[in-house]
PDB file of C-alpha atoms in Angstrom:
ATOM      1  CA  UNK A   1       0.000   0.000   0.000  1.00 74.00           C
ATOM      2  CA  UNK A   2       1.273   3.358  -0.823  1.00 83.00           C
ATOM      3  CA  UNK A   3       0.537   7.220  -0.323  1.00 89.00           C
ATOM      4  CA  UNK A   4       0.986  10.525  -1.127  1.00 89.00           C
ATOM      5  CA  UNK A   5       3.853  12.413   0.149  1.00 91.00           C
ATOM      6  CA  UNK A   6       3.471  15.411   2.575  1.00 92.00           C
ATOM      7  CA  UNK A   7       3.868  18.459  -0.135  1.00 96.00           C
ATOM      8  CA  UNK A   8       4.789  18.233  -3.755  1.00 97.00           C
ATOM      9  CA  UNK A   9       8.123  17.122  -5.209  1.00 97.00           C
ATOM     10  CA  UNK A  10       7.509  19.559  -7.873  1.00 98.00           C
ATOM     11  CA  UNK A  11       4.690  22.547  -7.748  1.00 98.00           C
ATOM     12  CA  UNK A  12       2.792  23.130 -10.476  1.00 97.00           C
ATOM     13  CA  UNK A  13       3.909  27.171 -10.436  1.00 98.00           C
ATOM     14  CA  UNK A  14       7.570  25.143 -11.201  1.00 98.00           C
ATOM     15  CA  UNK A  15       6.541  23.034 -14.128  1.00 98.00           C
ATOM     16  CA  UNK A  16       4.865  25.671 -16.010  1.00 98.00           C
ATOM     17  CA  UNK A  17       7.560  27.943 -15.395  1.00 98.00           C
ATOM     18  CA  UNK A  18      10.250  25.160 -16.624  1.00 98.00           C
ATOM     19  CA  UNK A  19       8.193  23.944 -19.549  1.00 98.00           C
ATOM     20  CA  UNK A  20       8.275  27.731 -21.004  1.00 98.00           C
ATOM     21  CA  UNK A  21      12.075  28.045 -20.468  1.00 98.00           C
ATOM     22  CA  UNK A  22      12.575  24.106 -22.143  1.00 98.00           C
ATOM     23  CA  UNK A  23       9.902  25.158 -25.017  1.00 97.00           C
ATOM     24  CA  UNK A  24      12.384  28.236 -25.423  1.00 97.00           C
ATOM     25  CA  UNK A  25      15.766  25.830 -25.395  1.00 98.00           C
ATOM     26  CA  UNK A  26      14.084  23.288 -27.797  1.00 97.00           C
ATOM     27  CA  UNK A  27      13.123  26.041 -30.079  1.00 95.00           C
ATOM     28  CA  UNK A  28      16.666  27.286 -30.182  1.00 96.00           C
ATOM     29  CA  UNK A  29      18.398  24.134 -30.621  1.00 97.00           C
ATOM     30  CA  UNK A  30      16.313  21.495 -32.609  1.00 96.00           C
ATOM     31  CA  UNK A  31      13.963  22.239 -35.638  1.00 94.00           C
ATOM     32  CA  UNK A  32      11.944  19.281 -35.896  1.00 95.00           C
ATOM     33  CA  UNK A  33       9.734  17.925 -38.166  1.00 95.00           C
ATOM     34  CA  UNK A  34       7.320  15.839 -36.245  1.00 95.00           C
ATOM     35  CA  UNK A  35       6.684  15.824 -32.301  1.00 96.00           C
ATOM     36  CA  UNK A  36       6.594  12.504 -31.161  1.00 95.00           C
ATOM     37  CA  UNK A  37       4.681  12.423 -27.779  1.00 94.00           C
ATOM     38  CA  UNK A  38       4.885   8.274 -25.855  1.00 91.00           C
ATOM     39  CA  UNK A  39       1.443   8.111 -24.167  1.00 86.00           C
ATOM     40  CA  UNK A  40       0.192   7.992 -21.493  1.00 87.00           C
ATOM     41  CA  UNK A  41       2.466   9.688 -19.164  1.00 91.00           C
ATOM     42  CA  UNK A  42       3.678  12.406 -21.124  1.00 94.00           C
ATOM     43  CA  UNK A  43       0.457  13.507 -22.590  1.00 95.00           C
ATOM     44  CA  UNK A  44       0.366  16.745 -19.836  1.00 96.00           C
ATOM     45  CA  UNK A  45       3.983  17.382 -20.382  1.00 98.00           C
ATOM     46  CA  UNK A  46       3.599  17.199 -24.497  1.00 97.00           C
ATOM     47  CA  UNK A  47      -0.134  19.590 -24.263  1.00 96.00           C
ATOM     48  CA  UNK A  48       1.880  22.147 -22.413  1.00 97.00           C
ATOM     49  CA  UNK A  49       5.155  21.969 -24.234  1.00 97.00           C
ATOM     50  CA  UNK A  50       3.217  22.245 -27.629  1.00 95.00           C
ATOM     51  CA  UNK A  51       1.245  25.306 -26.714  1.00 95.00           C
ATOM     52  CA  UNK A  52       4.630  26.626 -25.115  1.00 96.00           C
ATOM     53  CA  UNK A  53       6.579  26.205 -28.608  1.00 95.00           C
ATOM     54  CA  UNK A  54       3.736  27.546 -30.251  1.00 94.00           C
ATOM     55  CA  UNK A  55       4.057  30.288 -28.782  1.00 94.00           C
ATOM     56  CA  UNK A  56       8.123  31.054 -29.387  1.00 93.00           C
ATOM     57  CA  UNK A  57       7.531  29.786 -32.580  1.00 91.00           C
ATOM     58  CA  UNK A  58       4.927  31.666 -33.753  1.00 86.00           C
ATOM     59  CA  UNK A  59       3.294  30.967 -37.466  1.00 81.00           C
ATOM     60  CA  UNK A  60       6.079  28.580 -38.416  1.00 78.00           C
ATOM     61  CA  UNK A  61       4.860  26.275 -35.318  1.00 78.00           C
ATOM     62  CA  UNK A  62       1.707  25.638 -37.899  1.00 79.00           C
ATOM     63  CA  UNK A  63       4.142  23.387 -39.867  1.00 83.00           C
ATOM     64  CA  UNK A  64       4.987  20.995 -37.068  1.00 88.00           C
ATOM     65  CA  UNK A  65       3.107  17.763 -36.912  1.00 92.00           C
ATOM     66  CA  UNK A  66       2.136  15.799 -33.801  1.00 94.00           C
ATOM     67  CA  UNK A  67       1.824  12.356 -33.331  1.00 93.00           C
ATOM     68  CA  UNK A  68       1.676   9.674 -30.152  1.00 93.00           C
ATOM     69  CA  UNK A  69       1.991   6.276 -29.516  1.00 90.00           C
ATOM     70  CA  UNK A  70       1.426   4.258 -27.000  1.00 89.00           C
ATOM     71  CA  UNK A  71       4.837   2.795 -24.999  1.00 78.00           C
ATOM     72  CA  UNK A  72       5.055   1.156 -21.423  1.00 72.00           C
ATOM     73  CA  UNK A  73       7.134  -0.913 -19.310  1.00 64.00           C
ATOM     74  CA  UNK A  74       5.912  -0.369 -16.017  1.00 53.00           C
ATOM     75  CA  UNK A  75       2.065  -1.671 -16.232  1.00 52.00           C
ATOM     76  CA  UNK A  76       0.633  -1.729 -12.700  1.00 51.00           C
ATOM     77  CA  UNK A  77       4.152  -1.768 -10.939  1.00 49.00           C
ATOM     78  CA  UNK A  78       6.354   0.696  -9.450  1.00 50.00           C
ATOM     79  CA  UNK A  79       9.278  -0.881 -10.826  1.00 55.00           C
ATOM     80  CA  UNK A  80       9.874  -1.236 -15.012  1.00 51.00           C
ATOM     81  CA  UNK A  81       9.497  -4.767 -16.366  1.00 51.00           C
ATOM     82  CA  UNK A  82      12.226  -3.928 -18.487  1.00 58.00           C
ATOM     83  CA  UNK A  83       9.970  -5.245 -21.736  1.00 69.00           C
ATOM     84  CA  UNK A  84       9.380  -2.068 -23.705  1.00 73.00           C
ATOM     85  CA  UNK A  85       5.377  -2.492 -25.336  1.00 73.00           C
ATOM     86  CA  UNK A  86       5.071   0.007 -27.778  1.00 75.00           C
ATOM     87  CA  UNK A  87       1.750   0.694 -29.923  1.00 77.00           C
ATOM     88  CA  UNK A  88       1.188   3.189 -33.273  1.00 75.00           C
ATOM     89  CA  UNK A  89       4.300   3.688 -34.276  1.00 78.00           C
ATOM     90  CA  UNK A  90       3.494   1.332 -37.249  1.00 82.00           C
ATOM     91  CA  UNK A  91       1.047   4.420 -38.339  1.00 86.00           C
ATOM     92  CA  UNK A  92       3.620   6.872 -38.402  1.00 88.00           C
ATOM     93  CA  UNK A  93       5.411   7.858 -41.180  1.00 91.00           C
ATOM     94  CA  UNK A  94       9.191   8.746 -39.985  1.00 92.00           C
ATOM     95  CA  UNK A  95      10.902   8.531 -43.042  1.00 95.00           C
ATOM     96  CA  UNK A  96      13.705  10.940 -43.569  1.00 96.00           C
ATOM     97  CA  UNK A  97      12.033  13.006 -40.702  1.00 96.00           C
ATOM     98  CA  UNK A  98      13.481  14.733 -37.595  1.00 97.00           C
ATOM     99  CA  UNK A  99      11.690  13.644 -34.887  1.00 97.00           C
ATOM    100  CA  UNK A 100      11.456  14.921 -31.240  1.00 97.00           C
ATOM    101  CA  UNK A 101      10.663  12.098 -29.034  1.00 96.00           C
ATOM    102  CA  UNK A 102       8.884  13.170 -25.617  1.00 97.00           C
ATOM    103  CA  UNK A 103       8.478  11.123 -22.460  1.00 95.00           C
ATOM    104  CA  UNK A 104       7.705  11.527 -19.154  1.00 95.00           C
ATOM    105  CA  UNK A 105      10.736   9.933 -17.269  1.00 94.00           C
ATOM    106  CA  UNK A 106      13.688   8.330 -17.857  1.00 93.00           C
ATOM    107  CA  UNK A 107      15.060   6.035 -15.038  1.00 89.00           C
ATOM    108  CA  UNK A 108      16.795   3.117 -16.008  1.00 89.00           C
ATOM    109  CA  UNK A 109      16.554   3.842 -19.715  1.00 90.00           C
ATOM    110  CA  UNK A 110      15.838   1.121 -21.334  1.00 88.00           C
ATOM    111  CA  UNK A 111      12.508   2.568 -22.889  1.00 87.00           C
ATOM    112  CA  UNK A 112      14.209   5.585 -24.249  1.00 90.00           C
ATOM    113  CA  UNK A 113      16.458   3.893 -25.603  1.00 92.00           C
ATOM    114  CA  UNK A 114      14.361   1.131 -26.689  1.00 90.00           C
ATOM    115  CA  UNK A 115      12.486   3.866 -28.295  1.00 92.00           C
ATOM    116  CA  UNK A 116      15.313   5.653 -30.001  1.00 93.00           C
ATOM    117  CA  UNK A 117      16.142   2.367 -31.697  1.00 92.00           C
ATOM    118  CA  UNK A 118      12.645   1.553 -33.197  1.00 90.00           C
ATOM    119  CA  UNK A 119      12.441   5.805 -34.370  1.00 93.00           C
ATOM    120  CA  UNK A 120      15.815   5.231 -35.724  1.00 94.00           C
ATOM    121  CA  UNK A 121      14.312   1.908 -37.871  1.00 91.00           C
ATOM    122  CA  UNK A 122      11.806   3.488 -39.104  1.00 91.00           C
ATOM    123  CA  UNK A 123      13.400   5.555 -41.320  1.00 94.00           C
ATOM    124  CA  UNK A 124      13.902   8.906 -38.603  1.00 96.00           C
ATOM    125  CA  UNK A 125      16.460  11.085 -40.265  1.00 97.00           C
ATOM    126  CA  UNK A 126      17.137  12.658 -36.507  1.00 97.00           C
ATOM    127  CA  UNK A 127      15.830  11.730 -33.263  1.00 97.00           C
ATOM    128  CA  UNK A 128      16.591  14.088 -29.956  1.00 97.00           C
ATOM    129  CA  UNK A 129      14.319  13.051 -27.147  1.00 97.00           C
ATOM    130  CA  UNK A 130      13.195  15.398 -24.327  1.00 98.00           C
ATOM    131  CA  UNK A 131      12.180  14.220 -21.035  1.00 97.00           C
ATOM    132  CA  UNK A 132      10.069  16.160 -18.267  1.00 97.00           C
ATOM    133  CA  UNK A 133      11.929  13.961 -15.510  1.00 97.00           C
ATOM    134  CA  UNK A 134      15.104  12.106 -15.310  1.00 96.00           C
ATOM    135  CA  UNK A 135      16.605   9.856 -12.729  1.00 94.00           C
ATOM    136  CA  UNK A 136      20.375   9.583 -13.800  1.00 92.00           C
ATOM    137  CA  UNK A 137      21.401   7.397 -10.388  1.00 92.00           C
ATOM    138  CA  UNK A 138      18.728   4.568 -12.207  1.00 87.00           C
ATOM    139  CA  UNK A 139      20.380   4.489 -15.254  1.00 90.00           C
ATOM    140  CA  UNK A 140      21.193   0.900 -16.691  1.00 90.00           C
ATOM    141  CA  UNK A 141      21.931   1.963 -19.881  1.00 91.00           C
ATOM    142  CA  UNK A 142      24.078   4.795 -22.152  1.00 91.00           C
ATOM    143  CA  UNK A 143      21.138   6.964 -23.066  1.00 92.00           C
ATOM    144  CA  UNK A 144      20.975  10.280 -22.508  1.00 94.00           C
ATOM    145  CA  UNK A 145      17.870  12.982 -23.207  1.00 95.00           C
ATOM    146  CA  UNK A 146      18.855  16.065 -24.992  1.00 97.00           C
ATOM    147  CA  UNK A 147      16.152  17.750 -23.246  1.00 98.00           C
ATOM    148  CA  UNK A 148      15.116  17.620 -19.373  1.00 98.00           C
ATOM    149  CA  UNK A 149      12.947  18.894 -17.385  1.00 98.00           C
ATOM    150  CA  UNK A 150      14.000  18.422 -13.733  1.00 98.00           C
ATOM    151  CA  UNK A 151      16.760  16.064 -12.387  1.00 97.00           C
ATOM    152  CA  UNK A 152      14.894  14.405  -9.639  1.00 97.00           C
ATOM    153  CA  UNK A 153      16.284  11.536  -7.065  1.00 94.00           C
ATOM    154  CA  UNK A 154      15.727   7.889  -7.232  1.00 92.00           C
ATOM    155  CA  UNK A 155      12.035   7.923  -5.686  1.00 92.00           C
ATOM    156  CA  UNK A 156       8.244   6.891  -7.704  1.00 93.00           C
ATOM    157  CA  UNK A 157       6.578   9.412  -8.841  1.00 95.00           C
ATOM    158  CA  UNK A 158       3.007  10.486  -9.731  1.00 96.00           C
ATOM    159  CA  UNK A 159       1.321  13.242 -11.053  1.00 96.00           C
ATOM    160  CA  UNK A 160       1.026  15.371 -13.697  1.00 97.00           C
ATOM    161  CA  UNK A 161       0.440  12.542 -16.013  1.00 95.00           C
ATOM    162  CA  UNK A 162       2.319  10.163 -14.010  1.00 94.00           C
ATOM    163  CA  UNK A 163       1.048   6.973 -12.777  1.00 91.00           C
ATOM    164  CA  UNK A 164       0.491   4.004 -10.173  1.00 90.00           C
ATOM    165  CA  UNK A 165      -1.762   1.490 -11.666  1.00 87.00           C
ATOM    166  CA  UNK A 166      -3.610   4.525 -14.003  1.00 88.00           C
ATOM    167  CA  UNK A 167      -4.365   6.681 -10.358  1.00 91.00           C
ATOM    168  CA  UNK A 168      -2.477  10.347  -9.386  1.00 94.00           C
ATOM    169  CA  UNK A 169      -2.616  11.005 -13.503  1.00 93.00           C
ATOM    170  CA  UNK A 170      -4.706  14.677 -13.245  1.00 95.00           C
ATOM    171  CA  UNK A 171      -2.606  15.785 -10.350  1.00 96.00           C
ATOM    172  CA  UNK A 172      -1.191  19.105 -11.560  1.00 97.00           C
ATOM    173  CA  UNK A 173       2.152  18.596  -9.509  1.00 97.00           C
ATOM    174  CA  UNK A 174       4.369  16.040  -8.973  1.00 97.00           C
ATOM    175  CA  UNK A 175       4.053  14.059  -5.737  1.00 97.00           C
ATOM    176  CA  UNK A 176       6.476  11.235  -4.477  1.00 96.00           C
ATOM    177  CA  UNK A 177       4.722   7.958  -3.754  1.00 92.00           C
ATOM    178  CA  UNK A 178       6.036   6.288   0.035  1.00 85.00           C
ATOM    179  CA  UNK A 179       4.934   2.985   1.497  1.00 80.00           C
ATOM    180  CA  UNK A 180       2.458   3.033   3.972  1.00 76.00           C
ATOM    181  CA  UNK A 181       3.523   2.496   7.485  1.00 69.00           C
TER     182      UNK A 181
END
């Protein structure tokens, strides 16, 4: 059994105000062609980034395309399963396309990378990934984002589109999960 920490990890004030200056950065550094969102975590993260680039873009954000599919390896666990299930991608055309790849977290990263490969087969000219949260001290593998969010410690978190078992999702912070005494 588990519950909600005392406070927030991360106040919603903070992720708005970090999602405008990563919008910015992105903008700056990476013209993409499609924006690749991995549901269903990331769907908050990707709604408010979009409008955010939007609106440093301007008119030539109009040009951008969208797209999700559906990736997990947690299912109703706080800990990955390490087997990366990925759905849509098949309906997707990547072909000589820079994509931006966002996700929610990256821990151990075995999905992000597991996702770079499969963008990469599919006929992505570029891939740069951007992550609202990352947990380096989890890492298993050599995958980096080129984008983050917030560098946050080794501890489960829900909210803001994060989940336990599909719960906490509409939170508009972050919140650390704790066993229940």
């Amino acid at each position: 059994m588990y519950k909600m920490s005392e406070k927030p990890l991360i106040s919603e004030k903070r992720i708005r105000e970090r999602v405008s200056t990563l919008a910015q950065e992105i903008v700056v550094a990476y013209d993409f062609d499609i924006l690749l969102s991995a549901l269903t975590g990331a769907y908050m993260f990707t709604a408010d980034l979009c409008r955010e680039i939007a609106r440093v873009q301007g008119p030539a954000a109009i040009q951008k395309r969208i797209a999700f599919i559906k990736a997990s390896s947690y299912g109703d666990s706080t800990e990955s399963s390490g087997k990366l299930q990925v759905q849509g991608l098949e309906r997707i055309n990547l072909q000589g396309k820079k994509v931006l790849m966002i996700d929610d977290i990256a821990d151990t990263g075995t999905t992000l990378l597991g996702l770079l490969d499969m963008l990469k087969n599919a006929g992505a000219k570029e891939v740069r990934t951007c992550v609202l949260l990352n947990k380096q001290e989890r890492r298993e593998v050599n995958v980096t984002a080129d984008f983050v969010g917030f560098e946050i410690a080794n501890e489960f978190v829900v909210g803001y589109g994060l989940d336990y078992a599909n719960d906490y999702r509409m939170l508009p912070e972050i919140w650390t999960l704790q066993e229940a005494n």
